[in-house]
Amino acid sequence: MDSSDFTGERLIKVVCWTTMLVALTFLYPQWREYAKSQAMRQQYGCKDLLRCPHQDGNWGSDLGPIRSDAMKEGRLFKLYESQFELYGKTFEENFRGKRLINTIEPANIQQITTLAFDDYCKDPERTKAQAPFLGPSIFSDGPVWKQSRALVKAAFARAEIPDIDHLASFTDRFMELIPGDGSTADMQPLLHRLPSALSFSKPFRKLRDGNKRGEAGWLRLYYDFDKDWKESYKTVHRFIDREVERALRETKNEDEIEKVSTPSRKRYVLLDEMAKQIRDPVKLRYQILGVFLPGRDTASIAVGPGDKPLIFVKLKTLVDFRNVVHETIRLSGPAARVWRVASRDTILPSGGGPDRKSPVFVPKGTAVVMGTWCVHHDRDIWGDDVQDFKPDRWISRKPQWEFVPFLGGPRMCPAQQQVLMHVVYILVRLTQRFESIESRDPVFEYVEKFTMAFESRSGVKVAFRQASAQ
């Protein structure tokens, strides 16, 4: 045999074996993952979800303009409600070339937030996009989140909740700003004007772009050159840094602080307590911002005691007020959509198959979005009068997974009880001070406005009349 033929034959064999080796190196892991997923599907009896039909099947870009227009017009929630009615309580869509699952099924929400908590993480792209503003904090994942959660949870578990008295100055000032002559007043900006937010409310309006950054994908580069965005979060940081500097200075020697403290000192200041454990000013800034940011869009920290004494235990027994608060949160709460990403192959218990009740296989990396607003407006749960304000629907009703304004599981809002107590408190104080409260909103239907969260676009316009005797 000619030597050149022998060399050519060997070369062909080498090329073939190399090709097979490379193919196996890349294809075998994929085959193994496919076999694993198929076994998981078969084990749990998983079936496919109904898929939202797209005009653009590659990227799903047709939904973007529709939802953007709906958000501008204040009807984004209505759009999502119609999509869930059309495609079922759990359906999938193509979101910029990736699979995304939308769900309002209470069993799925419980699974994601509690039963299979370790199977999900926060969306890495959204977390990265918001990192310049929020930094490592309770909004993070992994060890950073666990540390932050432990600090914050311990803080709210202590005397902050039952100690109502220290809120007196807030309530006194708040009540002074409300006209009692029957003229129209917008309560929404008053409830936003917290002492800690008053100096940078304008930057907060610009910071809503942080949520847009999270959804922009590679287009996030556009926001990287947005000077207004950077200046806005830097303004917030500068304000908080001043308070952080004070707290670090005043807690420099913890032993001396404990010695001068007296038993009568009941107030528990979250920032000061966190400063005793976190001495790095930048880390402390992000930790306290993680607590402050969710509270900005609630009425809970804007009020305090007035003329007649109220105590924590008494507030817990005010069932009618509690029902009003629950119904208000159900109808127009700030939470709307919560994003998670599967950190491993996992299962949702419901949504698949023709009857939409079979388990659903969720591959690693799949985004799952819980539509909490739409859960609270589901006719199958709340009845045909779901759009009506009816506090009596809460009589004898114990909230389960169909009512999740504070989410649930390990990531449940640690300030839940404080929020509810403070909202009840402001209602009690208003009813004690005023003999009548009248709606002056020109638009009866709720129209949402997207800021750092969702709120009423037309504000909260009401008229108060002072009680004859105080």
C-alpha positions as MATLAB code, in Angstrom:
seq = 'MDSSDFTGERLIKVVCWTTMLVALTFLYPQWREYAKSQAMRQQYGCKDLLRCPHQDGNWGSDLGPIRSDAMKEGRLFKLYESQFELYGKTFEENFRGKRLINTIEPANIQQITTLAFDDYCKDPERTKAQAPFLGPSIFSDGPVWKQSRALVKAAFARAEIPDIDHLASFTDRFMELIPGDGSTADMQPLLHRLPSALSFSKPFRKLRDGNKRGEAGWLRLYYDFDKDWKESYKTVHRFIDREVERALRETKNEDEIEKVSTPSRKRYVLLDEMAKQIRDPVKLRYQILGVFLPGRDTASIAVGPGDKPLIFVKLKTLVDFRNVVHETIRLSGPAARVWRVASRDTILPSGGGPDRKSPVFVPKGTAVVMGTWCVHHDRDIWGDDVQDFKPDRWISRKPQWEFVPFLGGPRMCPAQQQVLMHVVYILVRLTQRFESIESRDPVFEYVEKFTMAFESRSGVKVAFRQASAQ';
ca = [
       0.000    0.000    0.000;
       1.292    3.407   -0.872;
       2.498    5.357    2.207;
       0.520    8.386    1.170;
      -2.670    6.307    1.117;
      -1.858    4.959    4.578;
      -1.257    8.478    5.900;
      -4.497    9.699    4.374;
      -6.420    6.805    5.911;
      -4.993    7.529    9.336;
      -5.867   11.188    8.961;
      -9.466   10.328    8.120;
      -9.682    8.060   11.171;
      -8.244   10.779   13.408;
     -10.716   13.305   12.050;
     -13.636   10.891   12.527;
     -12.668    9.967   16.067;
     -12.059   13.612   16.931;
     -15.437   14.575   15.518;
     -17.137   11.823   17.481;
     -15.313   12.823   20.659;
     -16.280   16.484   20.268;
     -19.858   15.522   19.464;
     -20.084   13.300   22.522;
     -18.518   16.011   24.691;
     -21.210   18.481   23.714;
     -24.146   16.262   22.910;
     -23.957   13.754   25.743;
     -24.600   16.353   28.511;
     -27.565   17.634   26.503;
     -28.877   14.122   26.000;
     -28.415   13.391   29.696;
     -30.324   16.546   30.663;
     -33.058   15.682   28.183;
     -33.349   12.143   29.572;
     -33.438   13.535   33.112;
     -36.162   16.035   32.235;
     -38.215   13.384   30.466;
     -37.965   11.100   33.489;
     -39.068   13.967   35.713;
     -41.994   14.749   33.436;
     -43.089   11.116   33.476;
     -42.629   10.748   37.241;
     -44.899   13.694   38.060;
     -47.277   13.317   35.123;
     -46.380   16.724   33.699;
     -48.243   18.122   30.715;
     -47.656   21.127   28.486;
     -48.968   24.600   29.189;
     -51.152   26.572   26.859;
     -48.860   28.943   24.992;
     -49.738   32.536   24.227;
     -49.908   32.859   20.415;
     -47.283   35.236   19.035;
     -47.011   37.051   15.759;
     -43.269   37.098   16.391;
     -42.521   33.490   17.297;
     -38.784   34.021   17.705;
     -38.712   36.884   20.207;
     -42.309   37.475   21.251;
     -41.818   41.154   20.507;
     -45.489   41.674   19.638;
     -46.505   41.676   23.330;
     -44.062   44.433   24.272;
     -45.821   47.383   22.579;
     -49.246   46.152   23.715;
     -48.189   46.056   27.360;
     -46.239   49.297   27.096;
     -49.307   51.120   25.770;
     -51.456   49.539   28.493;
     -49.039   50.753   31.166;
     -49.088   54.295   29.771;
     -52.884   54.263   29.801;
     -53.096   52.836   33.330;
     -54.743   49.573   32.295;
     -51.856   47.086   32.469;
     -53.582   45.007   35.153;
     -56.754   44.814   33.083;
     -54.693   43.543   30.175;
     -53.138   40.801   32.305;
     -56.565   39.890   33.694;
     -57.886   39.416   30.155;
     -54.871   37.269   29.224;
     -55.361   34.986   32.222;
     -59.061   34.665   31.382;
     -58.149   33.753   27.809;
     -55.168   31.421   28.326;
     -55.816   30.067   31.813;
     -54.447   30.695   35.289;
     -51.019   29.476   34.175;
     -49.712   29.997   30.650;
     -46.400   30.506   28.920;
     -45.131   33.152   26.544;
     -42.003   34.000   24.603;
     -40.242   36.844   26.416;
     -37.370   38.155   24.303;
     -36.560   34.714   22.987;
     -36.890   32.946   26.337;
     -39.670   30.906   27.885;
     -41.642   32.736   30.582;
     -44.450   31.255   32.671;
     -47.216   33.468   34.062;
     -49.294   32.101   36.931;
     -52.032   33.189   39.312;
     -52.737   29.709   40.649;
     -52.530   29.848   44.492;
     -51.039   26.340   44.620;
     -48.244   27.429   42.284;
     -47.545   30.547   44.330;
     -47.284   28.439   47.472;
     -44.968   26.037   45.656;
     -42.646   28.803   44.417;
     -42.472   30.814   47.617;
     -42.526   28.056   50.225;
     -42.644   24.374   49.326;
     -39.948   24.569   46.642;
     -38.285   27.787   47.784;
     -34.758   26.523   47.060;
     -35.737   25.701   43.464;
     -36.093   29.392   42.614;
     -34.012   32.547   42.810;
     -34.502   36.171   41.888;
     -34.010   37.085   38.250;
     -30.220   37.608   37.890;
     -30.650   40.138   35.072;
     -33.075   42.261   37.052;
     -30.918   42.044   40.167;
     -27.862   43.123   38.197;
     -29.729   46.010   36.598;
     -30.846   47.374   39.983;
     -27.523   46.732   41.720;
     -26.139   50.306   41.356;
     -29.084   51.587   43.377;
     -29.977   48.742   45.753;
     -26.583   47.088   46.175;
     -26.214   43.917   48.295;
     -29.226   43.867   50.617;
     -32.459   42.056   51.379;
     -33.227   42.337   47.647;
     -30.246   40.085   46.880;
     -29.945   36.298   46.841;
     -27.813   33.718   48.621;
     -25.756   34.453   51.764;
     -26.182   38.226   51.407;
     -29.959   37.888   51.470;
     -29.877   35.477   54.422;
     -27.761   37.874   56.464;
     -29.950   40.841   55.583;
     -33.112   38.898   56.282;
     -31.863   37.864   59.720;
     -31.049   41.465   60.641;
     -34.332   42.907   59.437;
     -36.541   40.140   60.772;
     -35.006   40.457   64.223;
     -35.563   44.204   64.130;
     -39.269   43.990   63.360;
     -39.761   41.196   65.866;
     -38.754   43.480   68.739;
     -40.406   46.503   70.338;
     -41.026   48.387   67.095;
     -44.476   46.874   66.568;
     -46.136   47.287   69.980;
     -44.469   50.669   70.686;
     -47.061   53.014   69.179;
     -46.256   56.105   71.232;
     -43.086   57.143   69.411;
     -45.148   57.861   66.271;
     -46.940   60.799   67.929;
     -44.980   63.515   66.146;
     -45.749   61.969   62.758;
     -49.472   61.820   63.419;
     -49.691   65.307   64.862;
     -48.019   66.804   61.802;
     -49.983   64.573   59.450;
     -53.324   65.636   60.940;
     -52.372   69.322   60.736;
     -51.935   69.001   56.971;
     -55.453   67.651   56.407;
     -58.150   70.336   55.899;
     -61.302   69.712   57.912;
     -63.593   72.175   56.142;
     -64.856   69.846   53.414;
     -62.410   71.012   50.772;
     -60.780   68.432   48.496;
     -57.435   67.055   49.611;
     -55.149   64.567   47.887;
     -53.940   62.156   50.575;
     -51.495   60.291   48.361;
     -48.655   62.858   48.358;
     -49.167   63.418   52.091;
     -48.664   59.728   52.761;
     -45.510   59.774   50.654;
     -44.041   62.746   52.479;
     -42.179   60.808   55.102;
     -39.341   62.549   56.907;
     -36.859   60.183   55.274;
     -38.297   60.592   51.765;
     -39.239   64.285   51.685;
     -35.840   65.445   50.415;
     -35.672   63.091   47.441;
     -39.175   62.358   46.190;
     -38.243   63.610   42.706;
     -35.281   61.240   42.359;
     -37.580   58.392   43.389;
     -39.810   59.114   40.401;
     -36.802   58.713   38.136;
     -35.635   55.568   39.910;
     -38.566   53.619   38.497;
     -36.267   53.190   35.481;
     -34.485   50.575   37.579;
     -37.390   48.225   36.877;
     -37.201   49.013   33.169;
     -33.477   48.218   33.237;
     -34.277   44.770   34.587;
     -36.602   44.027   31.683;
     -34.393   45.567   28.979;
     -31.995   42.627   28.524;
     -28.996   43.628   26.431;
     -30.726   46.955   25.744;
     -29.787   47.792   29.335;
     -26.683   49.428   27.836;
     -28.923   52.361   26.961;
     -29.636   52.981   30.646;
     -25.953   52.716   31.522;
     -25.522   56.104   29.865;
     -28.619   57.646   31.470;
     -27.258   60.499   33.579;
     -30.617   61.212   35.238;
     -30.825   57.611   36.496;
     -27.332   57.779   37.992;
     -27.851   61.185   39.562;
     -31.174   60.070   41.043;
     -29.823   57.044   42.897;
     -26.736   59.008   43.955;
     -29.009   61.675   45.467;
     -30.816   58.995   47.468;
     -27.484   57.516   48.542;
     -26.189   60.906   49.720;
     -29.258   61.452   51.875;
     -29.067   58.017   53.455;
     -25.303   58.289   53.918;
     -25.803   61.290   56.198;
     -28.041   59.234   58.481;
     -25.672   56.281   58.268;
     -22.781   58.516   59.338;
     -24.781   59.705   62.332;
     -25.748   56.174   63.357;
     -22.175   54.908   63.090;
     -20.920   57.852   65.096;
     -23.503   57.486   67.867;
     -23.058   53.712   68.122;
     -19.266   53.762   67.991;
     -18.977   52.450   71.533;
     -21.877   50.052   72.054;
     -20.969   49.296   75.667;
     -21.214   52.946   76.668;
     -24.536   53.267   74.871;
     -25.959   50.343   76.824;
     -24.744   51.865   80.108;
     -26.419   55.227   79.543;
     -29.631   53.627   78.266;
     -32.419   53.554   80.838;
     -35.325   51.125   81.209;
     -37.686   53.910   80.155;
     -36.055   54.138   76.751;
     -38.408   51.978   74.694;
     -37.803   53.170   71.181;
     -36.050   50.701   68.932;
     -34.310   52.465   66.036;
     -33.628   50.045   63.213;
     -30.739   51.990   61.701;
     -28.962   52.341   65.047;
     -29.352   48.654   65.831;
     -28.058   47.645   62.415;
     -25.148   50.071   62.811;
     -24.007   48.116   65.860;
     -23.542   45.053   63.673;
     -22.541   46.594   60.330;
     -19.716   49.117   60.608;
     -19.058   49.481   56.896;
     -20.986   52.632   55.818;
     -21.631   51.434   52.251;
     -22.934   48.037   53.379;
     -25.097   49.703   56.016;
     -26.495   52.105   53.423;
     -27.712   49.266   51.219;
     -29.159   47.328   54.146;
     -31.240   50.243   55.426;
     -32.302   51.161   51.890;
     -33.610   47.623   51.457;
     -35.891   48.237   54.440;
     -36.883   51.782   53.548;
     -37.748   51.270   49.882;
     -40.781   48.933   50.294;
     -42.136   51.144   53.083;
     -42.164   54.229   50.921;
     -45.305   53.096   49.106;
     -47.362   52.220   52.167;
     -49.217   54.446   54.577;
     -47.911   52.453   57.522;
     -45.072   54.698   58.616;
     -46.787   58.045   58.126;
     -48.978   58.038   61.212;
     -49.038   57.837   65.008;
     -51.219   58.494   68.082;
     -53.583   61.411   68.526;
     -56.035   62.524   71.177;
     -57.313   59.176   72.500;
     -54.970   56.386   73.557;
     -54.672   53.288   71.399;
     -52.488   50.319   72.149;
     -51.152   47.489   70.026;
     -53.410   44.860   71.585;
     -56.488   47.037   71.004;
     -55.612   47.518   67.340;
     -55.514   43.762   66.833;
     -59.142   43.487   68.000;
     -60.536   46.107   65.605;
     -61.992   43.592   63.176;
     -64.017   46.034   61.057;
     -60.978   48.217   60.443;
     -58.886   45.155   59.628;
     -61.469   44.018   57.073;
     -61.434   47.449   55.432;
     -57.641   47.313   55.180;
     -57.629   43.810   53.717;
     -60.253   44.727   51.130;
     -58.384   47.907   50.175;
     -55.133   46.003   49.729;
     -56.921   43.337   47.703;
     -58.447   45.883   45.344;
     -55.540   48.302   44.950;
     -52.471   46.993   46.733;
     -49.031   48.078   45.451;
     -47.766   44.547   44.702;
     -48.491   43.398   41.157;
     -46.044   40.891   39.616;
     -43.269   38.956   41.321;
     -40.463   37.466   39.220;
     -38.535   34.292   39.995;
     -36.198   32.116   37.926;
     -35.875   28.346   38.304;
     -32.395   27.599   39.673;
     -32.841   23.891   38.859;
     -35.298   21.682   37.009;
     -38.488   21.715   39.032;
     -42.266   21.277   38.961;
     -45.336   23.472   39.277;
     -48.304   21.520   40.668;
     -50.965   22.969   38.392;
     -51.619   24.488   34.975;
     -50.800   21.811   32.387;
     -52.903   19.697   30.050;
     -56.300   20.332   28.435;
     -57.973   20.750   31.834;
     -55.095   23.006   33.021;
     -54.830   21.075   36.266;
     -51.836   18.801   35.624;
     -48.295   19.430   36.930;
     -45.965   21.475   34.740;
     -42.254   20.843   34.161;
     -40.137   23.976   34.678;
     -36.606   23.701   33.218;
     -33.685   25.408   34.913;
     -33.408   29.054   33.858;
     -37.122   29.496   33.154;
     -38.653   32.736   34.392;
     -41.861   32.323   36.417;
     -43.930   35.422   37.171;
     -46.602   35.422   39.863;
     -49.403   37.865   39.036;
     -50.459   38.754   42.568;
     -52.762   41.561   41.411;
     -54.706   39.179   39.203;
     -54.931   36.612   42.015;
     -56.688   39.262   44.088;
     -59.109   39.912   41.194;
     -59.874   36.295   40.282;
     -63.642   35.778   39.994;
     -63.303   32.080   40.758;
     -61.908   32.997   44.179;
     -63.721   36.199   45.096;
     -66.988   35.899   43.173;
     -68.680   37.970   40.468;
     -68.482   41.065   42.687;
     -64.678   40.870   42.654;
     -64.362   44.480   41.437;
     -66.591   45.827   44.228;
     -65.292   47.172   47.522;
     -66.899   44.870   50.095;
     -65.105   44.619   53.443;
     -67.795   42.201   54.643;
     -66.359   39.516   52.366;
     -63.608   39.161   54.988;
     -66.007   38.189   57.744;
     -65.057   34.637   58.758;
     -62.506   34.503   55.921;
     -58.978   33.570   56.892;
     -56.506   34.682   54.198;
     -54.669   31.808   52.567;
     -52.624   31.679   49.357;
     -55.311   33.520   47.424;
     -54.303   36.711   49.295;
     -50.578   37.395   49.030;
     -49.873   41.156   49.162;
     -46.840   40.431   51.370;
     -45.974   37.244   49.469;
     -45.159   34.218   51.670;
     -42.477   31.814   52.755;
     -38.910   32.848   53.662;
     -39.153   36.002   51.522;
     -42.414   37.194   53.053;
     -42.291   40.868   53.990;
     -40.820   41.004   57.528;
     -42.770   44.207   58.265;
     -46.167   42.700   57.466;
     -47.613   43.063   60.953;
     -46.224   46.563   61.348;
     -47.740   47.638   58.032;
     -51.171   46.302   58.956;
     -51.074   47.813   62.429;
     -50.058   51.236   61.147;
     -52.670   51.277   58.403;
     -55.366   50.331   60.904;
     -53.992   53.027   63.172;
     -54.318   55.788   60.612;
     -57.909   54.768   59.870;
     -58.781   54.822   63.550;
     -57.213   58.233   64.046;
     -58.997   59.658   61.004;
     -62.391   58.407   62.180;
     -61.752   59.846   65.637;
     -60.842   63.240   64.279;
     -63.338   63.656   61.433;
     -67.079   63.084   61.418;
     -67.292   62.461   57.664;
     -64.971   61.406   54.855;
     -66.193   61.821   51.268;
     -64.600   60.596   48.035;
     -63.814   63.357   45.560;
     -62.035   61.224   43.012;
     -63.233   62.279   39.527;
     -62.561   58.764   38.225;
     -64.498   55.976   39.920;
     -62.471   53.167   38.351;
     -58.959   52.560   39.673;
     -56.327   53.629   37.122;
     -52.818   52.591   38.031;
     -49.639   54.629   37.831;
     -46.238   52.991   37.789;
     -43.601   54.590   40.039;
     -41.405   52.484   42.335;
     -44.575   50.450   42.794;
     -48.133   50.899   41.523;
     -50.443   53.571   42.878;
     -53.567   55.475   41.883;
     -52.943   57.732   38.902;
     -55.516   60.266   40.079;
     -54.246   60.231   43.646;
     -56.492   59.736   46.677;
     -58.799   62.758   46.569;
     -61.145   63.010   49.533;
     -62.911   65.634   51.646;
     -62.878   65.663   55.465;
     -65.186   67.456   57.850;
     -63.980   68.075   61.336;
     -65.913   66.452   64.169;
     -67.784   69.017   66.266;
     -66.130   67.914   69.501;
     -62.505   66.801   69.810;
];
